[in-house]
Amino acid sequence: MASTSKNSSFKLRCCMFLVLIGAATAQLSSNFYSSSCPNALSTIQSAVQAAVKNESRMGASLLRLHFHDCFVNGCDASILLDDTTNFTGEKTAGPNANSMRGYEVIDTIKSQVESVCAGVVSCADILAVAARDSVVALGGQSWTVQLGRRDSTTASQSAANANVPAPTLNLSQLITFFSNKGFTTQELVALSGAHTLGQARCTSFRTRIYNETNINSTLATSLQANCPSNGGDNNLSPLDTTSPTTFDNAYFTLLLTQQGLLHSDQQLFSGNGGTTDSQVSSYSSSSSTFFTDFANAMVKMGNMSVLTGTSGEIRTNCRKTN
Ligand code: HEM
Ligand SMILES: *[C@@H]1O[C@H](CO)[C@@H](O)[C@H](O)[C@H]1NC(C)=O
Ligand SMILES: *[C@@H]1O[C@H](CO)[C@@H](O)[C@H](O)[C@H]1NC(C)=O
Ligand SMILES: *[C@@H]1O[C@H](CO)[C@@H](O)[C@H](O)[C@H]1NC(C)=O
Ligand SMILES: *[C@@H]1O[C@H](CO)[C@@H](O)[C@H](O)[C@H]1NC(C)=O
Ligand SMILES: *[C@@H]1O[C@H](CO)[C@@H](O)[C@H](O)[C@H]1NC(C)=O
Ligand SMILES: *[C@@H]1O[C@H](CO)[C@@H](O)[C@H](O)[C@H]1NC(C)=O
């Protein structure tokens, strides 16, 4: 009897130990909400489709939100927190202020998801799913989103300033920046293909169109009409000037003729045997290769420093901690 009781007590402690280990190293999974909120994914997808149908650029904006969330202290929806008396958040950081969009769409999605299952689905997971659904809504390839992220209880303006790459970076700086985040040079190039969608402000490409030599002169002249050398900072131009609302490989084809909009974009192709030239050429000739690499890199990006188990919380309002 004593030995049985000792044995079951050992089993109990052993089991609790495994549960604790499990919580500490919890992995994301694709079926995380399949019993707790079976309609979560379809609710998000319908809302993204409606938002993109209303304004196609919103797909780009939702994709970028997930990127800026993940690169800054992990995919924890910290980017969605409004400033409080306790912290100045990420929305007012240089890379986001006057530029990041889509917060209201995320609010709409969150309230719809809360109405089907309250307190279950994290804002960080909504960002990851909305990014995927945006790419698909605009013609890109789908991928399985891993789920189970939880939301941060804080945000940091200085972290956002330090952890989002600037468009002024050269190739070796971009490679180092992404390497420090755990990404290969190949993944840097694949992820940069997100610039097949969306718009940039004049202030982000002014130096390039007035002072750089590795830009197609026809493109530079036409962009200057809407981006004066002084003023007009917020005037927009598409990152992919041929098909900014279609997720395709045109971004890479444009780089071959020096038609990248940002300095950082054109860094990926020099035409002089640059490290990433052959990959850009390959993506330009095969959209399926780009789509596959992009999908895999997005899954990896969505895995950056995630909060799982009992870390963080499930916010009820993405803009505020509970
Ligand atoms: C490789 C380094 C990167 C740099 C230097 C960079 C920089 C920029 C800049 C400067 C803008 C324009 C912002 C503005 O003027 O308002 C922009 C827009 C955008 N970026 Fe990036 N980015 C990079 C990588 C990425 C990645 C990895 C993704 C997503 C996976 C992404 C997605 C986007 C999208 C979709 C837009 C357009 C957003 C919209 O129209 O609302 N970027 N990026
Ligand atoms: C639709 O898009 C416009 C901008 O094009 C925006 O002002 C409006 O709020 C959007 N409507 C909805 C319901 O999202
Ligand atoms: C600020 O932090 C304190 C202590 O953690 C907390 O009680 C308070 O609710 C926080 N204020 C806001 C606006 O989040
Ligand atoms: C990239 O920029 C860094 C920092 O300004 C500089 O040291 C380096 O020489 C540059 N590399 C190239 C290849 O231009
Ligand atoms: C272009 O370069 C010149 C000379 O360095 C500088 O004075 C000017 O401000 C630059 N223009 C832009 C738009 O960056
Ligand atoms: C510049 O871009 C135009 C299209 O806008 C293209 O027809 C032309 O071939 C490009 N020039 C060079 C030198 O790549
Ligand atoms: C996600 O991150 C965890 C922990 O760092 C790692 O074990 C796992 O292999 C990663 N999965 C992917 C798809 O990158």
Short mmCIF file of C-alpha atoms and ligand atoms in Angstrom, two decimals, residues 170-173 267, ligand 4:
data_model
loop_
_atom_site.label_atom_id
_atom_site.label_comp_id
_atom_site.label_asym_id
_atom_site.label_seq_id
_atom_site.Cartn_x
_atom_site.Cartn_y
_atom_site.Cartn_z
CA ASN A 170 22.63 49.43 -47.22
CA LEU A 171 22.78 45.74 -48.10
CA SER A 172 25.33 44.72 -45.49
CA GLN A 173 23.39 46.60 -42.82
CA GLN A 267 20.04 47.42 -52.26
C1 LIG B 4 27.11 50.29 -45.31
O1 LIG B 4 26.95 51.27 -44.32
C2 LIG B 4 27.91 51.19 -43.28
C3 LIG B 4 27.52 52.23 -42.22
O2 LIG B 4 27.31 53.48 -42.80
C4 LIG B 4 29.30 51.44 -43.84
O3 LIG B 4 30.27 51.32 -42.82
C5 LIG B 4 29.58 50.41 -44.92
O4 LIG B 4 30.81 50.70 -45.55
C6 LIG B 4 28.46 50.41 -45.96
N1 LIG B 4 28.69 49.30 -46.88
C7 LIG B 4 28.64 49.43 -48.16
C8 LIG B 4 28.93 48.20 -48.95
O5 LIG B 4 28.38 50.49 -48.71
#
